[in-house]
Coordinates of C-alpha atoms and ligand atoms in Angstrom, one line a residue:
M118 CA -37.6 17.6 4.4
T119 CA -39.7 20.6 4.1
L120 CA -41.8 20.5 1.0
S121 CA -42.0 23.7 -0.9
R122 CA -44.8 24.7 -3.3
R123 CA -42.3 24.2 -6.1
S124 CA -41.5 20.6 -5.2
L125 CA -45.2 19.9 -4.9
M126 CA -45.8 21.2 -8.3
G127 CA -43.1 19.2 -10.0
G128 CA -43.5 15.8 -11.5
S129 CA -44.8 14.5 -14.7
L130 CA -44.9 17.3 -17.1
I131 CA -42.8 15.4 -19.6
A132 CA -45.2 12.5 -19.4
G133 CA -48.1 14.9 -19.9
A134 CA -46.6 16.3 -23.0
A135 CA -45.5 12.9 -24.5
A136 CA -48.9 11.3 -24.0
C137 CA -50.4 14.1 -26.0
A138 CA -48.3 14.1 -29.2
P139 CA -50.4 15.6 -32.0
R140 CA -52.4 13.3 -34.2
T141 CA -50.8 13.5 -37.6
G142 CA -52.7 10.9 -39.6
M143 CA -51.8 7.3 -40.5
T144 CA -49.0 8.1 -43.0
S145 CA -47.0 10.9 -41.5
A146 CA -44.6 10.3 -38.6
A147 CA -45.4 12.1 -35.3
P148 CA -43.4 15.3 -35.2
A149 CA -41.2 15.9 -32.2
V150 CA -43.0 17.7 -29.5
P151 CA -41.0 20.9 -28.8
A152 CA -40.1 22.1 -25.3
P153 CA -42.9 23.7 -23.4
W154 CA -42.7 27.4 -22.8
G155 CA -42.8 28.5 -19.2
A156 CA -44.7 26.8 -16.4
T157 CA -47.0 23.8 -17.3
P158 CA -49.7 22.0 -15.4
S159 CA -49.2 18.8 -13.5
P160 CA -51.3 15.8 -14.8
R161 CA -53.8 16.3 -12.0
Q162 CA -54.2 20.0 -12.8
L163 CA -54.5 19.1 -16.5
R164 CA -57.5 16.8 -15.8
W165 CA -59.0 19.4 -13.4
H166 CA -59.0 22.2 -16.0
D167 CA -61.3 20.0 -18.1
H168 CA -63.9 19.9 -15.3
R169 CA -64.7 23.5 -16.2
Q170 CA -67.8 24.1 -14.1
Y171 CA -68.8 22.4 -10.9
G172 CA -70.9 23.0 -7.8
F173 CA -70.3 23.8 -4.2
V174 CA -72.8 22.4 -1.6
H175 CA -72.9 24.4 1.7
F176 CA -75.1 22.4 4.0
S177 CA -74.7 22.0 7.7
I178 CA -75.9 23.3 11.1
N179 CA -76.0 26.8 9.6
T180 CA -78.8 25.7 7.3
F181 CA -80.9 25.2 10.5
T182 CA -79.8 28.3 12.5
G183 CA -80.0 30.8 9.7
K184 CA -76.4 31.7 10.1
E185 CA -73.4 32.0 7.7
W186 CA -70.8 31.1 10.3
G187 CA -71.7 29.0 13.3
Y188 CA -70.1 29.8 16.6
G189 CA -69.2 26.2 17.4
D190 CA -71.6 25.7 20.3
E191 CA -74.6 24.6 18.3
D192 CA -76.4 21.5 19.5
P193 CA -75.9 18.6 16.9
A194 CA -79.7 18.0 17.5
L195 CA -80.3 21.0 15.3
F196 CA -79.2 19.2 12.2
N197 CA -82.4 17.6 11.0
P198 CA -83.1 17.6 7.3
T199 CA -86.6 16.3 6.8
D200 CA -86.2 15.1 3.2
F201 CA -82.6 14.9 2.3
D202 CA -82.4 13.9 -1.3
P203 CA -78.9 13.6 -2.7
D204 CA -80.2 12.5 -6.1
Q205 CA -82.3 15.6 -6.4
I206 CA -79.2 17.7 -5.6
V207 CA -77.2 15.9 -8.2
A208 CA -80.0 16.2 -10.7
A209 CA -80.1 20.0 -10.1
A210 CA -76.3 20.2 -10.6
K211 CA -76.6 18.3 -13.9
A212 CA -79.5 20.5 -15.0
G213 CA -77.0 23.3 -14.6
E214 CA -74.3 21.4 -16.6
L215 CA -72.1 21.1 -13.5
T216 CA -69.5 18.3 -13.7
G217 CA -69.1 17.7 -10.0
L218 CA -70.0 18.7 -6.4
I219 CA -67.9 19.7 -3.5
L220 CA -69.6 19.3 -0.1
T221 CA -68.8 21.2 3.1
A222 CA -68.0 18.1 5.2
K223 CA -67.2 20.4 8.1
H224 CA -67.7 24.2 8.1
H225 CA -66.1 26.6 10.6
D226 CA -68.5 25.6 13.4
G227 CA -66.8 22.2 13.5
F228 CA -70.0 20.0 13.0
C229 CA -69.1 17.0 10.9
L230 CA -71.5 15.6 8.3
W231 CA -70.0 12.2 8.3
P232 CA -70.2 9.6 11.2
T233 CA -66.7 10.1 12.5
R234 CA -65.4 8.7 15.8
L235 CA -62.9 11.6 16.1
T236 CA -65.5 13.9 17.7
E237 CA -68.9 13.9 19.3
H238 CA -69.8 17.1 17.4
C239 CA -71.1 15.2 14.4
I240 CA -74.0 13.7 12.6
R241 CA -74.0 10.6 14.9
N242 CA -75.5 12.9 17.6
S243 CA -78.2 14.4 15.3
P244 CA -81.8 13.2 14.7
Y245 CA -81.0 12.6 11.0
K246 CA -81.7 8.9 10.5
Q247 CA -81.4 8.5 14.3
G248 CA -77.7 9.2 14.1
K249 CA -77.1 6.6 11.5
G250 CA -76.9 9.0 8.5
D251 CA -73.8 10.0 6.5
I252 CA -74.4 13.1 4.4
V253 CA -70.9 12.9 2.9
G254 CA -71.4 9.2 1.9
E255 CA -74.9 9.7 0.6
L256 CA -74.0 12.7 -1.6
E257 CA -70.9 10.9 -2.8
Q258 CA -72.9 7.9 -3.8
A259 CA -75.5 10.1 -5.6
C260 CA -72.7 11.8 -7.5
R261 CA -71.3 8.4 -8.6
R262 CA -74.8 7.3 -9.7
G263 CA -75.2 10.5 -11.6
G264 CA -71.8 10.2 -13.2
I265 CA -70.4 13.4 -11.8
N266 CA -67.3 14.1 -9.7
F267 CA -67.2 14.4 -5.9
G268 CA -65.0 16.5 -3.7
V269 CA -64.9 17.8 -0.1
Y270 CA -64.4 21.0 1.8
L271 CA -62.9 20.6 5.3
S272 CA -62.7 23.9 7.2
P273 CA -59.2 24.3 8.7
W274 CA -60.7 26.7 11.2
D275 CA -62.8 24.9 13.9
R276 CA -64.7 27.0 16.3
N277 CA -65.9 24.0 18.3
R278 CA -62.6 22.5 19.3
A279 CA -61.0 23.2 22.7
D280 CA -57.6 22.4 21.2
Y281 CA -57.9 24.8 18.2
G282 CA -54.6 26.7 18.1
T283 CA -52.5 23.8 19.6
P284 CA -50.6 21.0 17.8
G285 CA -53.2 18.6 19.1
Y286 CA -55.8 20.2 16.7
I287 CA -53.5 19.7 13.7
A288 CA -53.3 16.0 14.5
Y289 CA -57.1 15.9 14.7
Y290 CA -57.4 17.9 11.4
R291 CA -55.1 15.5 9.6
A292 CA -57.0 12.5 11.0
Q293 CA -60.3 14.0 9.7
L294 CA -58.7 14.6 6.3
T295 CA -57.4 11.0 6.3
E296 CA -61.0 9.7 6.9
L297 CA -62.4 11.8 4.1
C298 CA -59.6 10.8 1.7
T299 CA -59.9 7.1 2.4
R300 CA -63.7 6.4 2.8
Y301 CA -65.3 8.1 -0.1
G302 CA -63.7 6.9 -3.3
P303 CA -61.8 9.2 -5.7
L304 CA -62.1 12.9 -4.9
F305 CA -61.5 15.4 -7.6
E306 CA -60.8 18.4 -5.3
V307 CA -60.2 19.1 -1.7
W308 CA -61.0 22.6 -0.5
F309 CA -59.2 24.4 2.2
D310 CA -60.8 27.6 3.3
G311 CA -58.7 30.7 3.9
A312 CA -60.9 32.0 6.8
N313 CA -59.0 31.2 10.0
G314 CA -59.1 32.3 13.6
G315 CA -61.4 34.7 15.3
D316 CA -63.9 34.3 18.1
G317 CA -65.5 31.0 18.8
Y318 CA -66.8 28.5 21.4
Y319 CA -63.6 26.5 21.5
G320 CA -64.9 23.9 23.9
G321 CA -66.4 26.5 26.2
A322 CA -63.6 29.0 26.3
R323 CA -65.7 31.5 24.3
E324 CA -62.7 33.6 23.3
T325 CA -60.8 35.0 20.3
R326 CA -58.0 32.9 19.0
K327 CA -55.6 34.1 16.3
I328 CA -53.2 31.8 14.6
D329 CA -50.4 32.3 12.0
A330 CA -52.1 30.1 9.4
V331 CA -49.0 29.4 7.2
Q332 CA -46.9 28.3 10.2
Y333 CA -49.7 26.6 12.1
Y334 CA -51.1 24.3 9.4
D335 CA -47.8 23.6 7.5
W336 CA -49.8 23.5 4.3
P337 CA -47.2 21.7 2.2
S338 CA -47.4 18.6 4.4
I339 CA -51.3 18.8 4.4
V340 CA -51.3 19.0 0.6
A341 CA -48.8 16.1 0.5
L342 CA -51.1 14.0 2.6
V343 CA -54.0 14.6 0.2
H344 CA -51.9 13.9 -2.8
R345 CA -50.6 10.7 -1.2
L346 CA -54.2 9.4 -0.4
Q347 CA -55.9 11.0 -3.4
P348 CA -53.4 11.3 -6.3
D349 CA -56.1 12.9 -8.6
A350 CA -57.4 15.4 -6.1
C351 CA -56.4 19.0 -6.7
T352 CA -56.2 21.1 -3.5
F353 CA -57.7 24.5 -3.2
D354 CA -55.4 25.9 -0.6
P355 CA -54.2 29.3 0.7
L356 CA -50.6 28.7 0.1
G357 CA -50.6 27.4 -3.4
A358 CA -50.1 23.9 -4.6
D359 CA -52.8 23.2 -7.2
I360 CA -55.6 25.7 -7.3
R361 CA -55.8 29.3 -6.2
W362 CA -58.7 31.6 -5.2
V363 CA -59.7 34.1 -7.9
G364 CA -59.7 36.9 -5.3
N365 CA -63.5 37.6 -4.9
E366 CA -66.7 35.7 -4.2
D367 CA -68.7 37.6 -6.9
G368 CA -68.1 35.3 -9.8
H369 CA -65.6 37.2 -12.0
A370 CA -62.0 36.5 -13.0
G371 CA -59.7 39.0 -14.5
D372 CA -59.7 39.3 -18.3
P373 CA -57.6 37.4 -18.8
C374 CA -56.9 35.3 -15.7
W375 CA -53.5 33.8 -16.3
P376 CA -53.0 30.3 -14.7
T377 CA -49.5 31.3 -13.7
M378 CA -48.4 33.1 -10.5
P379 CA -45.1 34.1 -8.9
N380 CA -43.6 31.8 -6.3
H381 CA -44.6 33.9 -3.3
P382 CA -47.5 34.0 -0.9
Y383 CA -50.9 34.6 -2.4
D384 CA -51.8 38.2 -3.2
Q385 CA -55.5 38.9 -3.8
A386 CA -55.0 41.4 -6.6
E387 CA -52.6 39.1 -8.4
G388 CA -54.9 36.2 -7.8
N389 CA -57.6 37.8 -9.9
R390 CA -55.6 38.2 -13.0
G391 CA -52.6 35.9 -12.6
V392 CA -49.2 36.9 -13.8
R393 CA -48.1 36.3 -17.4
G394 CA -44.9 34.2 -17.6
A395 CA -44.7 33.7 -13.8
E396 CA -43.0 30.6 -12.3
L397 CA -45.9 28.5 -10.9
W398 CA -48.8 26.9 -12.6
W399 CA -51.3 27.8 -10.0
P400 CA -54.6 28.4 -11.8
A401 CA -57.7 30.1 -10.4
E402 CA -61.1 28.8 -9.4
T403 CA -64.0 31.3 -9.5
N404 CA -66.2 30.5 -6.5
V405 CA -69.6 32.2 -6.0
S406 CA -72.9 31.4 -4.5
I407 CA -76.2 31.3 -6.5
R408 CA -77.7 33.2 -3.5
P409 CA -76.3 36.1 -1.5
G410 CA -75.2 33.8 1.3
W411 CA -73.3 30.5 1.1
F412 CA -76.0 28.7 3.2
Y413 CA -79.7 28.5 2.5
H414 CA -81.9 31.2 4.1
A415 CA -85.5 31.2 3.2
D416 CA -85.6 35.0 3.1
E417 CA -83.2 35.0 0.2
D418 CA -85.5 32.9 -2.1
A419 CA -86.2 36.0 -4.2
Q420 CA -82.5 36.8 -4.5
V421 CA -81.4 33.7 -6.3
K422 CA -79.2 34.8 -9.2
L423 CA -81.1 34.7 -12.5
P424 CA -80.0 32.6 -15.4
G425 CA -78.6 35.5 -17.3
K426 CA -76.4 36.4 -14.4
I427 CA -75.1 32.9 -14.1
M428 CA -74.3 33.0 -17.8
E429 CA -72.4 36.2 -17.3
M430 CA -70.4 34.7 -14.4
Y431 CA -69.7 31.6 -16.6
D432 CA -68.4 33.9 -19.3
Q433 CA -66.3 35.8 -16.8
S434 CA -64.8 32.6 -15.2
V435 CA -64.7 29.7 -17.7
G436 CA -64.4 32.2 -20.6
H437 CA -61.4 33.9 -18.9
G438 CA -59.5 30.7 -18.3
T439 CA -60.6 29.6 -14.7
T440 CA -63.0 27.0 -13.5
F441 CA -66.5 28.1 -12.3
H442 CA -67.5 26.8 -8.8
L443 CA -71.1 27.6 -8.2
N444 CA -72.6 27.1 -4.8
L445 CA -76.1 25.5 -4.5
P446 CA -77.2 25.4 -0.9
P447 CA -79.8 22.8 0.0
D448 CA -82.7 24.0 2.1
R449 CA -83.9 22.6 5.5
R450 CA -85.5 19.7 3.7
G451 CA -82.1 18.8 2.2
R452 CA -83.1 19.6 -1.3
I453 CA -82.3 22.4 -3.8
H454 CA -85.2 24.9 -3.7
D455 CA -87.4 25.2 -6.8
R456 CA -86.2 28.7 -7.5
D457 CA -82.5 27.7 -7.6
L458 CA -83.4 24.7 -9.7
A459 CA -85.3 26.8 -12.2
S460 CA -82.5 29.2 -12.6
L461 CA -79.9 26.5 -13.0
T462 CA -82.0 24.7 -15.5
A463 CA -82.5 27.8 -17.6
F464 CA -78.8 28.4 -17.5
G465 CA -77.9 24.8 -18.3
D466 CA -80.4 24.7 -21.2
A467 CA -78.8 27.8 -22.7
L468 CA -75.3 26.4 -22.3
R469 CA -76.3 23.1 -23.9
A470 CA -78.1 24.8 -26.8
T471 CA -75.2 27.1 -27.4
F472 CA -72.4 24.6 -27.3
A473 CA -74.2 21.6 -28.9
N474 CA -73.1 22.4 -32.5
D475 CA -69.6 23.4 -33.3
L476 CA -70.0 25.5 -36.4
A477 CA -66.3 25.0 -37.3
D478 CA -67.1 21.3 -37.9
G479 CA -66.4 20.5 -41.5
A480 CA -64.4 23.7 -42.2
V481 CA -61.1 23.3 -43.9
A482 CA -58.2 24.5 -41.7
T483 CA -55.1 25.9 -43.2
A484 CA -52.2 27.2 -41.0
S485 CA -49.5 29.7 -42.0
A486 CA -47.0 27.4 -40.2
D487 CA -47.5 23.8 -39.2
T488 CA -45.7 20.9 -37.8
G489 CA -46.5 17.6 -39.6
G490 CA -49.9 18.5 -40.9
T491 CA -51.6 19.2 -37.6
A492 CA -53.8 22.2 -38.7
R493 CA -56.8 20.0 -39.2
N494 CA -56.6 19.0 -35.5
V495 CA -57.9 22.4 -34.5
N496 CA -61.5 21.7 -35.4
D497 CA -61.6 17.9 -35.3
G498 CA -63.7 17.9 -32.1
R499 CA -61.1 15.8 -30.3
P500 CA -59.7 16.8 -26.9
D501 CA -56.5 14.9 -27.4
T502 CA -55.1 16.6 -30.5
F503 CA -53.8 20.1 -31.4
W504 CA -52.4 22.2 -34.1
L505 CA -48.7 22.8 -33.6
A506 CA -46.8 25.6 -35.2
P507 CA -43.0 25.4 -35.2
P508 CA -41.5 27.1 -32.1
A509 CA -40.1 30.0 -34.1
A510 CA -43.4 30.8 -35.8
T511 CA -44.5 33.3 -33.2
D512 CA -46.7 35.1 -35.7
A513 CA -48.5 32.0 -36.9
S514 CA -52.2 32.1 -37.9
I515 CA -54.8 29.5 -38.9
V516 CA -57.8 30.0 -41.2
L517 CA -61.0 28.1 -41.2
D518 CA -62.8 28.0 -44.6
L519 CA -66.4 27.6 -43.5
P520 CA -69.1 25.8 -45.3
P521 CA -71.7 28.3 -46.5
G522 CA -74.4 29.6 -44.2
R523 CA -72.5 29.3 -40.9
S524 CA -73.6 32.1 -38.6
F525 CA -71.8 32.4 -35.2
D526 CA -71.3 35.0 -32.5
T527 CA -69.0 33.0 -30.1
V528 CA -65.5 31.7 -30.6
R529 CA -64.1 29.2 -28.2
L530 CA -60.3 28.6 -28.1
Q531 CA -58.1 26.3 -26.1
E532 CA -54.3 26.1 -25.9
W533 CA -52.5 22.8 -25.6
L534 CA -51.5 23.2 -21.9
P535 CA -48.7 20.7 -21.7
L536 CA -46.7 23.0 -24.0
G537 CA -47.3 26.0 -21.7
L538 CA -48.9 29.3 -22.5
R539 CA -47.3 30.2 -25.7
V540 CA -49.7 32.8 -27.0
T541 CA -49.7 36.2 -25.3
R542 CA -52.2 38.0 -27.4
F543 CA -54.3 37.0 -30.4
A544 CA -56.8 38.4 -32.9
I545 CA -59.9 36.9 -34.6
D546 CA -60.2 38.2 -38.2
V547 CA -63.0 37.4 -40.7
S548 CA -63.2 37.6 -44.5
D549 CA -65.7 37.0 -47.2
G550 CA -63.0 35.7 -49.5
G551 CA -59.8 37.1 -50.9
D552 CA -57.3 38.6 -48.6
R553 CA -59.3 41.5 -47.1
W554 CA -59.6 40.7 -43.4
T555 CA -61.5 42.5 -40.7
T556 CA -60.5 42.1 -37.1
V557 CA -63.5 41.4 -34.9
A558 CA -61.7 40.7 -31.6
E559 CA -58.3 41.0 -30.0
K560 CA -57.6 39.6 -26.6
D561 CA -54.8 38.5 -24.3
M562 CA -54.3 34.8 -23.5
V563 CA -55.9 31.7 -25.0
G564 CA -55.0 29.5 -22.0
P565 CA -57.2 26.6 -20.7
Q566 CA -60.3 28.1 -22.3
R567 CA -61.1 31.4 -23.9
L568 CA -64.6 32.5 -24.9
V569 CA -64.9 35.4 -27.3
R570 CA -68.4 36.8 -27.6
L571 CA -68.8 38.9 -30.7
G572 CA -72.0 40.7 -29.7
A573 CA -74.0 39.8 -32.8
P574 CA -73.9 36.9 -35.2
I575 CA -71.7 37.1 -38.3
S576 CA -71.6 34.8 -41.4
P577 CA -68.2 35.2 -43.0
R578 CA -66.7 32.7 -45.4
R579 CA -63.5 32.5 -43.5
V580 CA -62.4 33.1 -40.0
R581 CA -58.8 33.4 -38.8
F582 CA -57.0 33.0 -35.5
R583 CA -53.8 35.1 -35.6
T584 CA -51.2 35.4 -32.9
V585 CA -50.4 39.1 -32.2
A586 CA -47.7 38.3 -29.6
A587 CA -46.4 34.9 -28.6
E588 CA -43.4 33.5 -26.8
A589 CA -43.3 30.4 -29.1
G590 CA -45.3 29.1 -32.1
P591 CA -48.8 28.3 -30.9
A592 CA -50.2 24.9 -29.9
I593 CA -54.0 25.2 -30.2
R594 CA -56.3 22.4 -29.1
E595 CA -59.5 23.9 -30.2
F596 CA -60.8 26.7 -32.5
A597 CA -64.6 26.3 -32.3
L598 CA -67.5 28.5 -33.4
F599 CA -71.0 28.7 -31.9
R600 CA -74.2 30.5 -32.1
S601 CA -75.2 31.6 -28.6
V602 CA -78.7 30.9 -27.2
A603 CA -79.7 33.3 -24.4
P604 CA -81.1 31.8 -21.2
V605 CA -84.8 32.1 -20.7
D606 CA -85.5 34.5 -17.8
L607 CA -87.5 33.7 -14.7
P608 CA -90.6 35.6 -13.6
P609 CA -90.0 37.7 -10.5
L610 CA -90.6 35.9 -7.2
K611 CA -92.3 37.8 -4.5
V612 CA -91.5 36.6 -1.0
T613 CA -93.7 37.6 1.9
D614 CA -92.0 36.9 5.2
A615 CA -94.2 37.8 8.1
S616 CA -91.2 37.9 10.4
I617 CA -89.7 41.0 8.7
V618 CA -90.7 44.3 10.3
D619 CA -92.1 46.9 7.9
R620 CA -89.8 49.9 8.0
A621 CA -92.4 52.5 7.1
G622 CA -92.1 55.4 9.6
W623 CA -88.5 54.5 10.7
K624 CA -86.1 57.4 11.2
V625 CA -82.4 57.8 12.1
T626 CA -82.4 60.1 15.1
A627 CA -78.7 60.2 15.9
A628 CA -75.6 59.0 14.0
S629 CA -71.8 59.5 13.9
A630 CA -72.1 60.6 10.3
P631 CA -74.8 62.1 8.1
G632 CA -76.7 60.2 5.3
G633 CA -78.4 57.7 7.6
E634 CA -81.5 57.7 5.4
A635 CA -79.6 55.4 3.0
L636 CA -80.0 52.7 5.6
L637 CA -83.7 52.7 5.2
D638 CA -84.2 53.2 1.4
A639 CA -84.5 49.5 0.5
S640 CA -81.5 49.9 -1.8
P641 CA -78.4 47.9 -1.2
R642 CA -76.7 50.3 -3.7
T643 CA -76.8 53.3 -1.3
A644 CA -74.9 53.2 1.9
W645 CA -74.3 55.1 5.2
V646 CA -70.6 55.7 5.6
S647 CA -69.0 56.7 8.9
K648 CA -65.6 56.8 10.5
A649 CA -65.1 54.2 13.2
P650 CA -66.4 53.8 15.8
A651 CA -69.8 54.3 14.0
T652 CA -72.8 54.9 16.1
L653 CA -76.4 55.0 15.1
T654 CA -79.8 55.3 16.7
I655 CA -83.1 54.5 15.0
D656 CA -86.7 55.3 16.1
M657 CA -89.1 52.8 14.6
G658 CA -92.1 55.1 15.4
R659 CA -94.0 52.4 17.3
S660 CA -93.2 49.7 19.8
E661 CA -93.3 46.0 19.0
T662 CA -91.8 42.8 20.1
L663 CA -88.5 42.2 18.3
A664 CA -86.3 39.1 18.1
G665 CA -83.3 40.7 16.4
F666 CA -82.0 43.0 13.7
T667 CA -80.7 42.6 10.1
L668 CA -77.8 44.3 8.5
T669 CA -77.0 44.4 4.8
P670 CA -73.5 45.3 3.8
T671 CA -72.6 47.2 0.7
R672 CA -72.3 44.7 -2.2
H673 CA -69.3 46.4 -3.9
V674 CA -65.8 46.2 -2.6
D675 CA -64.6 49.8 -1.8
P676 CA -61.1 50.3 -0.4
Q677 CA -62.4 53.5 1.3
A678 CA -65.2 51.9 3.4
A679 CA -65.6 48.3 4.5
P680 CA -68.5 46.5 6.3
P681 CA -68.3 46.5 10.1
M682 CA -66.6 43.7 11.9
K683 CA -68.5 43.7 15.2
Y684 CA -71.7 45.2 16.6
V685 CA -73.1 46.2 20.0
V686 CA -76.9 46.6 19.9
E687 CA -79.2 48.1 22.5
T688 CA -83.0 48.5 22.5
S689 CA -85.3 50.9 24.3
T690 CA -89.0 51.6 24.5
D691 CA -88.7 55.3 25.4
G692 CA -85.4 56.4 23.9
R693 CA -83.9 57.1 27.4
N694 CA -83.5 53.7 29.1
W695 CA -81.5 51.2 27.1
T696 CA -81.3 47.4 27.4
P697 CA -78.4 45.5 26.0
G698 CA -79.4 43.4 23.0
G699 CA -76.1 41.6 22.4
T700 CA -72.7 42.0 20.9
G701 CA -70.9 39.9 18.3
E702 CA -69.0 39.5 15.1
F703 CA -70.6 39.6 11.7
Q704 CA -69.9 36.4 9.9
N705 CA -67.7 36.4 6.8
I706 CA -69.2 39.8 6.0
N707 CA -66.4 41.2 3.9
Y708 CA -66.5 38.3 1.4
A709 CA -70.1 37.1 1.4
R710 CA -72.0 40.3 1.1
A711 CA -75.3 38.9 2.3
T712 CA -77.9 40.3 4.7
Q713 CA -76.9 39.2 8.2
R714 CA -79.6 38.3 10.8
L715 CA -78.6 38.8 14.4
A716 CA -80.8 37.6 17.2
F717 CA -81.0 39.7 20.4
T718 CA -80.1 37.9 23.6
A719 CA -83.9 37.5 24.1
P720 CA -87.0 38.9 22.3
R721 CA -88.2 42.1 23.8
P722 CA -90.5 45.1 23.2
A723 CA -88.7 47.9 21.5
R724 CA -89.2 51.1 19.7
H725 CA -85.6 52.4 19.5
L726 CA -82.5 50.6 18.3
R727 CA -79.0 51.8 19.1
F728 CA -75.9 50.4 17.4
T729 CA -72.1 50.8 17.8
F730 CA -69.8 49.4 15.1
P731 CA -66.3 49.7 16.6
E732 CA -64.2 48.8 13.5
P733 CA -64.3 47.8 9.9
A734 CA -64.0 44.1 9.0
V735 CA -60.8 44.7 7.0
P736 CA -58.5 47.8 7.3
A737 CA -60.3 50.7 5.7
P738 CA -60.7 54.5 6.5
A739 CA -64.4 54.1 7.2
I740 CA -67.3 51.7 7.8
A741 CA -70.2 51.3 5.3
V742 CA -73.6 49.8 5.9
A743 CA -76.3 49.6 3.2
E744 CA -79.4 48.6 5.1
I745 CA -80.7 48.0 8.7
G746 CA -83.9 46.1 9.5
A747 CA -85.5 44.1 12.2
F748 CA -87.3 40.8 12.6
R749 CA -89.9 39.5 15.0
Ligands
FUL998 C1 -65.3 31.5 2.9 C2 -66.1 31.0 4.1 O1 -65.8 31.7 5.2 C3 -67.5 31.0 3.7 O2 -68.4 30.7 4.8 C4 -67.7 30.0 2.6 O3 -67.5 28.7 3.0 C5 -66.8 30.4 1.4 C6 -66.8 29.4 0.3 O4 -65.5 30.5 1.8 O5 -64.1 31.8 3.1

């Protein structure tokens, strides 16, 4: 039988709802729980929603080669962390209030971080612990010790395997997955990357291989394998069983981001906002790196996202109804760098300080419509209770009469998900007594979690949640109030990297489009834009021995101009005689907008650099590049 996404999603919704009947007190009988409205989460999705924010750990061969995507021909001997400390990584995650970690057990280059017998391209052949180490197991154990969840990323694309593209590779991939799902205890999430096919080593073939991912992997059967071996693990997969991609790697979900989606293949624009009332419960995860790249690169130490930025991303992910998946890449020692740790800690401190005290605690809740005295459940601090309005009460509201002196600027709301997304739009009103209400916010969707930031603290006597539009009387799990604490900022970090060539005196001497000075102005905000093929020649004003060049793509997504897909680079000492410097593909450039470092085939003296960028990385009318540099 072919499993469809729908059959994967089905299951125990009824059990989910029944287990969660509202708490109605000792004396009253539990009211009948009404039918859910629309799609509802499976029990495993329901648990996953409550994980809220967790970490990604990109750590592999790329950490040691400075790349974002390994080609697949890297020597396993390169993997050599000098001081791998999984407890330090877990402590960093906990400092940032992350509830779990997902490790890249294998990235696109095919190198496996666990001692598998399925391939030689793995940690057994690395110097780490003389081939006796197991990064997957060591991090898993540290997560258990630290009391946080553990999950794995296993890249479907494998640039090392000779059999990539044939049925033999799928058997290999499933065997890998089986090892990961059976050796490392309960996993909370299994992450399947959407990046698939392109050039690679492929056992020495060194060619480009394209596959039809949907057909090749047969996602429903892979997801079924995970669910059979790991019933609690939600899959992040490109077809759509448990968790969907939010549609960007910048840390923001649409406002709101509905957890429901139509039953058709993933569409990036839809993925960012979801579709109200659609058939599938397929909620989004917002994944983003704390650094420009997914892997650690020392020259990005000064570009670690600041605590305020992390808080903004938290608000725009968790606060919009998705989970927040923040990448923390360990450095070459195998530890989280001090800068990332400082930023995470400041973010975590602010989060803890903000949400420590629910200022709705002790308030008296009165609902305009209620089923069996459930209004008080809305601020009882319990995750297993909710206020339930009768199904027909689509205009229901609930008022919290606050004890005096409560000053808040943040409202946190949650819907009782087993009954579906009943509320379409709501308002928050406040009053100082009597019936004069002022509306301070109006938003679409309550959903798994909704944060409403008011901008400034207010101290009303009463605060009201009011449905503006609903499909059924609301079922609200939480109506909480907080006073936000802003994260403490970090002092600027100045990095001096002697390998980076100073660009003073550089000039663009020929180009396929004007505006080349934007490439040399040290601002990633300005860009040089050219139709494809884009060509560019730079005179550095003096000759020196260079090892390679850097290219920074534009940071913003622009349908009119995309980063280049490939490059051809040449060097010259006199501007007349040119030596090939290499050709290649930029790695993941359209999604991770980080500076790319490309080594020449060999270091050489050079004064002039000449580039050709044949085509954009994704279909677009033009190519855009923000900065070009060089390294020794
Ligand atoms: C992308 C990959 O290509 C990146 O390298 C990274 O792993 C990111 C999380 O997903 O699709």
